[in-house]
mmCIF file of C-alpha atoms in Angstrom:
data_model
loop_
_atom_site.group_PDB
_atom_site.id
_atom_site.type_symbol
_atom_site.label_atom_id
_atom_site.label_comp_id
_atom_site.label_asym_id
_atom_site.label_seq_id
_atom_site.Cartn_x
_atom_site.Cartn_y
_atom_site.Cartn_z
ATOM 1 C CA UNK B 1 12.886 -31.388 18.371
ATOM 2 C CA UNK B 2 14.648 -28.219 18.915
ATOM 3 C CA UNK B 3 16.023 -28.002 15.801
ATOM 4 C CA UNK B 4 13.155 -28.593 13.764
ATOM 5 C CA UNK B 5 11.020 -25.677 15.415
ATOM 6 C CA UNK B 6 13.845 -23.752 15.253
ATOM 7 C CA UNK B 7 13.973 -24.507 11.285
ATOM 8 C CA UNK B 8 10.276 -23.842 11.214
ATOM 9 C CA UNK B 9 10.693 -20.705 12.647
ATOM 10 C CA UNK B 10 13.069 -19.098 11.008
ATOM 11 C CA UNK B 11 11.369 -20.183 7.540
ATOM 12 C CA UNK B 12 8.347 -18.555 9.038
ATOM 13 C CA UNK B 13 9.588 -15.723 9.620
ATOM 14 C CA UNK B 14 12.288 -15.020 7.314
ATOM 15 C CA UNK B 15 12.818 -11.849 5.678
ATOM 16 C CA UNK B 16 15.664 -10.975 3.235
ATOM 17 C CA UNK B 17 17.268 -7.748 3.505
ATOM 18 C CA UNK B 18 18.210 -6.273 0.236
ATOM 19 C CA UNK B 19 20.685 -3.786 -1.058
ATOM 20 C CA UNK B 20 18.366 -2.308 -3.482
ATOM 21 C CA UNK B 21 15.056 -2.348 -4.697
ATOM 22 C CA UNK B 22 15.648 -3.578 -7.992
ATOM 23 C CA UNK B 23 17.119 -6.792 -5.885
ATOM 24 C CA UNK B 24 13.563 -7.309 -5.330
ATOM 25 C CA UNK B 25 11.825 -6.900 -8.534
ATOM 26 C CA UNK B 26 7.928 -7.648 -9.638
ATOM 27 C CA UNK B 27 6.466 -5.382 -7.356
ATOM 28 C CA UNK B 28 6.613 -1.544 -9.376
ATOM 29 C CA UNK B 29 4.703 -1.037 -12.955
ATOM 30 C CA UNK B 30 8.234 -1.064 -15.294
ATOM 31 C CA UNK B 31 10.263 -1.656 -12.078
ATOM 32 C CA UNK B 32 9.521 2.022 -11.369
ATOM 33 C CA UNK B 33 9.455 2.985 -7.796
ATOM 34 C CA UNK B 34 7.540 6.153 -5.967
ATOM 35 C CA UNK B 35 9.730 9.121 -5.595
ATOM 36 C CA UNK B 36 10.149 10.020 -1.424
ATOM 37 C CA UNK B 37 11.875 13.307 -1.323
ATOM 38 C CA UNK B 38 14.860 12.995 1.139
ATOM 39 C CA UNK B 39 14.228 9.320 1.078
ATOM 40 C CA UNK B 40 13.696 7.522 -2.146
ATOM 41 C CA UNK B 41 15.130 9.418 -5.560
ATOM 42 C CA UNK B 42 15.127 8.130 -8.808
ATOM 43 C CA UNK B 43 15.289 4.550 -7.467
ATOM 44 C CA UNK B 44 18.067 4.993 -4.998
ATOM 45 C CA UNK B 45 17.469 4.813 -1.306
ATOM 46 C CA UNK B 46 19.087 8.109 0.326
ATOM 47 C CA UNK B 47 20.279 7.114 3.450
ATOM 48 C CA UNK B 48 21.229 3.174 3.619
ATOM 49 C CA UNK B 49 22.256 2.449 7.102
ATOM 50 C CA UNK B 50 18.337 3.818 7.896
ATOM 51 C CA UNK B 51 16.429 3.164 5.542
ATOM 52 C CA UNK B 52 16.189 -0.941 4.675
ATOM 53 C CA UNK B 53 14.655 -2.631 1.739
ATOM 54 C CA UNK B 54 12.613 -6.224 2.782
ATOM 55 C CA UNK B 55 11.958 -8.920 0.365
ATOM 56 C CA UNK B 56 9.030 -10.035 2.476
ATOM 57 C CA UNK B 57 9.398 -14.216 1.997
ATOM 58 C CA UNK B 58 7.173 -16.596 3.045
ATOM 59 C CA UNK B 59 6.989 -20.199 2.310
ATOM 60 C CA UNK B 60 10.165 -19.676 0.317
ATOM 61 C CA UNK B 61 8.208 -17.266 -1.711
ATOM 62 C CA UNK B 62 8.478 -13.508 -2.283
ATOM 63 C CA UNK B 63 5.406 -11.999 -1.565
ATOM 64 C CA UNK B 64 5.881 -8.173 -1.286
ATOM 65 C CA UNK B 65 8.358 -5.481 -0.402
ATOM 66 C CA UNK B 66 8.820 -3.213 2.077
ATOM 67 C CA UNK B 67 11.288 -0.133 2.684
ATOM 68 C CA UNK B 68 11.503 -0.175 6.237
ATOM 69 C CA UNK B 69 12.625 2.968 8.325
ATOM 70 C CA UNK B 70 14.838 1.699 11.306
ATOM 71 C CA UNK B 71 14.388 5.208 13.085
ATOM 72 C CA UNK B 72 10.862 5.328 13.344
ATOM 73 C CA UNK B 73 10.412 1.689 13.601
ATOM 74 C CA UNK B 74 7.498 1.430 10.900
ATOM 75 C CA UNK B 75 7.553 1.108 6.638
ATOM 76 C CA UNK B 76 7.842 3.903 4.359
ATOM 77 C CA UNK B 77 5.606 2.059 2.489
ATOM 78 C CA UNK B 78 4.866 -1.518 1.017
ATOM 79 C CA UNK B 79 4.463 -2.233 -2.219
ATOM 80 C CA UNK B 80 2.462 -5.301 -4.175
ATOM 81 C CA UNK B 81 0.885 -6.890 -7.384
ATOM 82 C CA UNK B 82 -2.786 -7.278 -6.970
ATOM 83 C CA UNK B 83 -3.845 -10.119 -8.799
ATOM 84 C CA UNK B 84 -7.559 -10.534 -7.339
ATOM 85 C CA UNK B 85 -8.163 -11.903 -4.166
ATOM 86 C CA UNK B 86 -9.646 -15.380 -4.471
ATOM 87 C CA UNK B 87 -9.670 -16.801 -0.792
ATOM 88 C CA UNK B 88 -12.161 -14.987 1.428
ATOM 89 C CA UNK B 89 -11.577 -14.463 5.887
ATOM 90 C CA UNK B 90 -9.205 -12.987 7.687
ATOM 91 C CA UNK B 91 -6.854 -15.265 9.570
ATOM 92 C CA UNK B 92 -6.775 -14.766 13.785
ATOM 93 C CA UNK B 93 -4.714 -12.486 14.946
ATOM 94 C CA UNK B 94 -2.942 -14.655 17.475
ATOM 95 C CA UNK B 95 -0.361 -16.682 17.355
ATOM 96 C CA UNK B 96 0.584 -15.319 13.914
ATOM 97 C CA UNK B 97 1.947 -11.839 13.854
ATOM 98 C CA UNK B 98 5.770 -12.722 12.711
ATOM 99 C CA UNK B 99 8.628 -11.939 14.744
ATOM 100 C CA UNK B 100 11.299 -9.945 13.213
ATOM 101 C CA UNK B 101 14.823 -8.070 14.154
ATOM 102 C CA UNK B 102 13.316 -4.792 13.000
ATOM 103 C CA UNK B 103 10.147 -4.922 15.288
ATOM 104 C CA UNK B 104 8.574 -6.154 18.303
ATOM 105 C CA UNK B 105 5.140 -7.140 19.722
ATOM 106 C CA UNK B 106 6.381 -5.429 22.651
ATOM 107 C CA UNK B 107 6.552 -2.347 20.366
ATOM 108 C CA UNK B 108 2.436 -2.683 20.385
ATOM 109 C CA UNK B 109 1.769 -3.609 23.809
ATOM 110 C CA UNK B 110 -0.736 -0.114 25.646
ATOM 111 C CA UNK B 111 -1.538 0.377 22.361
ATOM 112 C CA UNK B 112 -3.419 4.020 23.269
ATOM 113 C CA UNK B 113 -6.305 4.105 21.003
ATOM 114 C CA UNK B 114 -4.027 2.291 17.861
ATOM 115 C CA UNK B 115 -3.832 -1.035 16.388
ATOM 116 C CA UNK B 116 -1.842 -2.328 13.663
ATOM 117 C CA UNK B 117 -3.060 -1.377 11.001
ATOM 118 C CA UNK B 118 -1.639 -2.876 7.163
ATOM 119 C CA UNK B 119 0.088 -0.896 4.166
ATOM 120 C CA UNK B 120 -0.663 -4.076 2.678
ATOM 121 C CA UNK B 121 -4.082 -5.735 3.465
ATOM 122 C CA UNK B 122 -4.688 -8.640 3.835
ATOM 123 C CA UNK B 123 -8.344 -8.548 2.132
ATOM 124 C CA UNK B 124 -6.168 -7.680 -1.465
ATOM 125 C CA UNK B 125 -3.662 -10.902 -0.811
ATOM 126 C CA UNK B 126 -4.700 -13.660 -3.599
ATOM 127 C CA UNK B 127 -4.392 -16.692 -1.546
ATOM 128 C CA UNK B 128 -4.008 -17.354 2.183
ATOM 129 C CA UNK B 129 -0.099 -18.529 2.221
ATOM 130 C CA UNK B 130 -0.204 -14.092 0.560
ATOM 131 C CA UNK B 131 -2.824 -13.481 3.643
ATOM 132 C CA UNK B 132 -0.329 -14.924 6.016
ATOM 133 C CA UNK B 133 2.833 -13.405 4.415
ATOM 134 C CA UNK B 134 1.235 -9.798 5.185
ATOM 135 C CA UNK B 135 1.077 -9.891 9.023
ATOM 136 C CA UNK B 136 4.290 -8.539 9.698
ATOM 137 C CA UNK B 137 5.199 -6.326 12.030
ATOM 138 C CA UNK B 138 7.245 -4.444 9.451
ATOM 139 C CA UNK B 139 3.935 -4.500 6.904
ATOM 140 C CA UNK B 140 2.283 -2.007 9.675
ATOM 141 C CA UNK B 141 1.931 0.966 11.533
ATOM 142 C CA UNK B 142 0.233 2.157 14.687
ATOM 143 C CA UNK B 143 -3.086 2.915 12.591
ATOM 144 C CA UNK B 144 -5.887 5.408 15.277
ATOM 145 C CA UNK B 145 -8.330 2.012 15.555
ATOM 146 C CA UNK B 146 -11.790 3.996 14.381
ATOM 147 C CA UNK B 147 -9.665 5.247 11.140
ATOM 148 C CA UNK B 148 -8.473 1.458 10.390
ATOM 149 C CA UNK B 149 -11.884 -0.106 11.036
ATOM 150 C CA UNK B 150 -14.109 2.611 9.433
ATOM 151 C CA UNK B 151 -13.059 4.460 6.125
ATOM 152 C CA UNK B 152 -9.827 3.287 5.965
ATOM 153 C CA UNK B 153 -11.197 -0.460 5.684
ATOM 154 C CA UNK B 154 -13.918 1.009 3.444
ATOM 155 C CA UNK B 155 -11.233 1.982 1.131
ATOM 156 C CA UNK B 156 -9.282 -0.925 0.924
ATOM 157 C CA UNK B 157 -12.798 -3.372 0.127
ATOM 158 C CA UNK B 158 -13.512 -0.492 -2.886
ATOM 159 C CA UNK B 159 -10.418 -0.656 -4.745
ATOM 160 C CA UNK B 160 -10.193 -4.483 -4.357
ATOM 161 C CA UNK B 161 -13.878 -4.482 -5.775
ATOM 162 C CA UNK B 162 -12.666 -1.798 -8.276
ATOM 163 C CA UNK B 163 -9.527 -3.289 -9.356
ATOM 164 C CA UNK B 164 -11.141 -6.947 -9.542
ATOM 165 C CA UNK B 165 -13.387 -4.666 -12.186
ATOM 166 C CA UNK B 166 -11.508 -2.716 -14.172
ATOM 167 C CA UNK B 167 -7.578 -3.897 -13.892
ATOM 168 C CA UNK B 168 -7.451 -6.333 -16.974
ATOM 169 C CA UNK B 169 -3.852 -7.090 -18.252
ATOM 170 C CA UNK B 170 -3.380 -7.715 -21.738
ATOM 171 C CA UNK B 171 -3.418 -11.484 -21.324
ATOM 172 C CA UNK B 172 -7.272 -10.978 -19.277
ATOM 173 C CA UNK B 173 -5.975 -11.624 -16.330
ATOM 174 C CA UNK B 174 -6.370 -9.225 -13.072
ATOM 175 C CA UNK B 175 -3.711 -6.897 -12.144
ATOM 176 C CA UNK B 176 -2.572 -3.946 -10.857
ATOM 177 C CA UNK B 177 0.766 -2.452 -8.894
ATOM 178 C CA UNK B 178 -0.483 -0.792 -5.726
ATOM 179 C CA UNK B 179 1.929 0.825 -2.989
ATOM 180 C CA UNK B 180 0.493 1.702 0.429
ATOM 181 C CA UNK B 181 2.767 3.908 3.039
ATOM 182 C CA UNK B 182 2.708 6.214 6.474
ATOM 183 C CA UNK B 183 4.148 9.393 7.004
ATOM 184 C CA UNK B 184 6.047 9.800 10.650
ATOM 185 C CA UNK B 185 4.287 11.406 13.143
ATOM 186 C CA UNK B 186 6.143 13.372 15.864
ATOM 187 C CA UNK B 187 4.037 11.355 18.689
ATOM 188 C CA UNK B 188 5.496 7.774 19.186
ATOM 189 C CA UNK B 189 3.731 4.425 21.014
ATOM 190 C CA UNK B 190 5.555 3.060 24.086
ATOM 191 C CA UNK B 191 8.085 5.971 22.891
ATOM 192 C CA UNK B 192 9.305 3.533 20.562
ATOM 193 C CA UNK B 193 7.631 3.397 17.351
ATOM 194 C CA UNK B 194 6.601 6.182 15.319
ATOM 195 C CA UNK B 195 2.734 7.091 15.258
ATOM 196 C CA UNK B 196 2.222 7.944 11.524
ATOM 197 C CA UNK B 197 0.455 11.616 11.046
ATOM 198 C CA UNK B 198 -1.160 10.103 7.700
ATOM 199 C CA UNK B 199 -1.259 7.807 5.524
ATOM 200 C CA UNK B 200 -1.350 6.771 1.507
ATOM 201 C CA UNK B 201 -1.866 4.600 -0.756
ATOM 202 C CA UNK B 202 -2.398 4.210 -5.003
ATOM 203 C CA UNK B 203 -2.505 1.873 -7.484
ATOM 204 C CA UNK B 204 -2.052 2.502 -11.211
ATOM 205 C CA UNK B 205 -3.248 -0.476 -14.096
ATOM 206 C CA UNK B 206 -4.043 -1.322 -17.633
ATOM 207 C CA UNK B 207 -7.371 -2.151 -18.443
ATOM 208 C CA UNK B 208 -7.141 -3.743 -21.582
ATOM 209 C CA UNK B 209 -10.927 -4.059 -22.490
ATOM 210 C CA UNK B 210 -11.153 -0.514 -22.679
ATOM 211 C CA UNK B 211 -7.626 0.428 -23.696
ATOM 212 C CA UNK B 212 -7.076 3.231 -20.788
ATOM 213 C CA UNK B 213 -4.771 3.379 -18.094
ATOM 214 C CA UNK B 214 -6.130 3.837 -14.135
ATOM 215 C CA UNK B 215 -4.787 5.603 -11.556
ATOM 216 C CA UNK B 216 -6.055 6.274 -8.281
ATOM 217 C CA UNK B 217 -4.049 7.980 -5.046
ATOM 218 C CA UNK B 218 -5.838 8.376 -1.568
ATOM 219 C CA UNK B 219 -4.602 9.508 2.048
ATOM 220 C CA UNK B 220 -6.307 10.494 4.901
ATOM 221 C CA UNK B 221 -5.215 11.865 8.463
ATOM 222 C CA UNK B 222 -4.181 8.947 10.853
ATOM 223 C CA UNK B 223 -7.325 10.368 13.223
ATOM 224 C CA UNK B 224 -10.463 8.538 15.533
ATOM 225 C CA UNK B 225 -12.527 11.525 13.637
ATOM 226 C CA UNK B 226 -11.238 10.410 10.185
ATOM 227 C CA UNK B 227 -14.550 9.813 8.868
ATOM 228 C CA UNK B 228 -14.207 10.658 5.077
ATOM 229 C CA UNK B 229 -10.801 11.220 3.496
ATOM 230 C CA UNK B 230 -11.064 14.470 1.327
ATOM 231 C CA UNK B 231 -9.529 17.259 -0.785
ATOM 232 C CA UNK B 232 -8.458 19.317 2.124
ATOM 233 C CA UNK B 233 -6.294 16.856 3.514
ATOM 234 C CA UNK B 234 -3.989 17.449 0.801
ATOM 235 C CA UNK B 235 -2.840 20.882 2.184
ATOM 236 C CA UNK B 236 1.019 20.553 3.609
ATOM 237 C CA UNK B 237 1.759 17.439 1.781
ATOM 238 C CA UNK B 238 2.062 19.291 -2.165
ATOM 239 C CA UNK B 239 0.770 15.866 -2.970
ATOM 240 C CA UNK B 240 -2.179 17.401 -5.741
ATOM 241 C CA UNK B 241 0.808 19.611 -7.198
ATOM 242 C CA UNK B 242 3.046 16.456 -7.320
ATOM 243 C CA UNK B 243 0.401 13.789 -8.571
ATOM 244 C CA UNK B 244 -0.748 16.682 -11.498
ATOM 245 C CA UNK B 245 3.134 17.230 -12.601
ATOM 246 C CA UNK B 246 3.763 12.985 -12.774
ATOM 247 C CA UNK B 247 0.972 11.793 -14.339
ATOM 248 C CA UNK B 248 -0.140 14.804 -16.730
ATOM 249 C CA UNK B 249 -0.424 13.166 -19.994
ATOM 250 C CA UNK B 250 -3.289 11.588 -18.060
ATOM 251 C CA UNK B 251 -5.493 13.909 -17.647
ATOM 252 C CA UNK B 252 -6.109 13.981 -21.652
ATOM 253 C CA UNK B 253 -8.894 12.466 -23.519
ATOM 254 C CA UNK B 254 -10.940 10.646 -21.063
ATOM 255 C CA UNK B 255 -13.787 8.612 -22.638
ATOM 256 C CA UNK B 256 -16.823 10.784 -20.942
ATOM 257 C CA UNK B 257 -18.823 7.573 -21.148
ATOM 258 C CA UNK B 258 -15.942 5.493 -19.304
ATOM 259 C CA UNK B 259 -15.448 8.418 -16.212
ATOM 260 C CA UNK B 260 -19.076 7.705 -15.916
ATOM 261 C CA UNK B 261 -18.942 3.921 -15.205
ATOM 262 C CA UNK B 262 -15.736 4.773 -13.395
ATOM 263 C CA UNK B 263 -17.384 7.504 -11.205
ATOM 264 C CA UNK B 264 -20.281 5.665 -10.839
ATOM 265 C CA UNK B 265 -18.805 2.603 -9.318
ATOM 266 C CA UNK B 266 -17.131 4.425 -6.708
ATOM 267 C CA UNK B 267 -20.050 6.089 -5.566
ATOM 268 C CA UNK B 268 -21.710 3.218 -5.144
ATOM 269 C CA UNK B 269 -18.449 1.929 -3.201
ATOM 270 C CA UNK B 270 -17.414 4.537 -1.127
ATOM 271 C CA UNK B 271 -20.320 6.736 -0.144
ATOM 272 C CA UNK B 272 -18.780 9.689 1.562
ATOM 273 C CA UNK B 273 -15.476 8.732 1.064
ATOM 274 C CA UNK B 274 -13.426 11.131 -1.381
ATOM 275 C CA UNK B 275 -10.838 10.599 -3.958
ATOM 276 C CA UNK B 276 -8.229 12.525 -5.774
ATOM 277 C CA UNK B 277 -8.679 15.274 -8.600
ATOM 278 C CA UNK B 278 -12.167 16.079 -8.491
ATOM 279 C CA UNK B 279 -13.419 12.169 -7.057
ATOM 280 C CA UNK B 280 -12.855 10.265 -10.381
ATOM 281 C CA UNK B 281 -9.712 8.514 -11.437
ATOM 282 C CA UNK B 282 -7.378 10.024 -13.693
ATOM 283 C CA UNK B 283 -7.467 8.360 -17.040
ATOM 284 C CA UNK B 284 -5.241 7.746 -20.398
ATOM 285 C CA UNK B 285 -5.615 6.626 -23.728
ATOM 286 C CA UNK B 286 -2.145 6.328 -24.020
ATOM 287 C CA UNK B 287 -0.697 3.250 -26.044
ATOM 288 C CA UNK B 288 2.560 3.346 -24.033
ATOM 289 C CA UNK B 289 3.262 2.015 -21.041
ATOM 290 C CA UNK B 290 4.303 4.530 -18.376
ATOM 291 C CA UNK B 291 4.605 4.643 -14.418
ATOM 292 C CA UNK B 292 1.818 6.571 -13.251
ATOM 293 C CA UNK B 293 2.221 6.053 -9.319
ATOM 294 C CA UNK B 294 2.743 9.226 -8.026
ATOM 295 C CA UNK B 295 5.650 11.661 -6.669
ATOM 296 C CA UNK B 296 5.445 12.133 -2.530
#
């Protein structure tokens, strides 16, 4: 009996480290990951004995990745294929948070006003073994609990609804390559685990009915007050400057009638809840395919 929880449990909660990211593939658009200055450049993790790559496996399937920081004791970020979300619910909380090396649920205990909050949701998994697979303890961060439940959630129900929309591959199926990450805070919980200062997330796919490329980048303060996530907090993180530089070629010939629908359905969506570079996506005609998730 021993033996067979003990196998159940360790294929449960199995996660692979990796060398490199590209040991992990399927998860970047052209197996082209963000650039993290100091961190992550031009596909090569900096500092190896910190930072650790996770092929998160569940069910003897790989489900997403994560780049873990062993410091601060939460992900850089996690990255995933959205492919439409077909099951609906939320599974309970208990009982089912995974136990790993890298973090405790000790780590979370007096949480102060923060939860765990996901880099990848569970609302955007596309089945509920995917639903399961995403509540790690190295898949979150302490989020401020207001921020996670309120605009932050809001967020993450938009771009599924937008991305269900509007992500069309060539073969008409849904999909899009989304990457969702925290940046350390100097406060910590249980003076253990860093409490991120904000957080980030974008998605970039092909929509093939219209023949444009979508992009969309969002962050917001890791805050109770957090209400709306807008233009101003962009100041200190360079992130406008950096987005503009990667993914100029597009910001050229945007269908007028196409920003419309696009602006439209966000506003609708999001309310009061702001986006990047004027609140509409950025949009390209271009016939190639490029990476168009953004510099940090």
């Amino acid at each position: 009996v021993f033996l067979y929880l003990l196998s159940a449990l360790l294929k449960f909660c199995f996660r692979p480290l990796m060398s490199t990211l590209a040991d992990c593939p399927g998860f970047f658009l052209d197996e082209t990951p963000p650039v993290i200055p100091n961190i992550l450049e031009g596909g090569n993790i900096l500092d190896q004995n910190r930072y650790k790559v996770i092929c998160q496996t569940f069910e003897n399937k790989r489900r997403f990745l994560t780049l873990y920081d062993t410091t601060n004791k939460i992900p850089v970020f996690s990255a995933y294929r959205f492919t439409g979300a077909a099951e609906t619910g939320r599974p309970k909380d208990r009982d089912i948070w995974k136990i790993e090396p890298q973090a405790l649920n000790s780590d979370y205990v007096n949480n102060q006003g923060y939860n765990r909050g996901h880099l990848y949701p569970n609302c955007h998994a596309q089945d509920w073994n995917d639903k399961l697979s995403t509540f790690t303890l190295t898949n979150v961060v302490p989020q401020s609990i207001p921020f996670n439940s309120g605009s932050w959630a809001q967020m993450e129900r938009c771009t599924k609804c937008f991305m269900e929309n509007n992500c069309i591959n060539a073969n008409g199926r849904i999909e899009a390559f989304v990457v969702a990450g925290a940046e350390p805070g100097e406060t910590k919980l249980n003076n253990k685990v860093s409490i991120p200062s904000r957080m980030w997330s974008a998605f970039c796919c092909y929509n093939s009915r219209d023949g444009v490329w979508l992009s969309k980048a969002y962050w917001g303060h890791n805050q109770p007050n957090m209400c709306d996530l807008d233009e101003r907090s962009l100041q200190g993180m360079q992130m406008e400057m950096l987005v503009e530089n990667h993914l100029h070629h597009f910001l050229h010939q945007r269908p007028p009638s196409l920003l419309l629908q696009v602006k439209h359905l966000f506003q609708q969506c999001l309310g009061q809840l702001y986006w990047l570079h004027h609140k509409h996506p950025i949009l390209s005609q271009q016939p190639m395919r490029r990476p168009c998730l953004p510099h940090l």
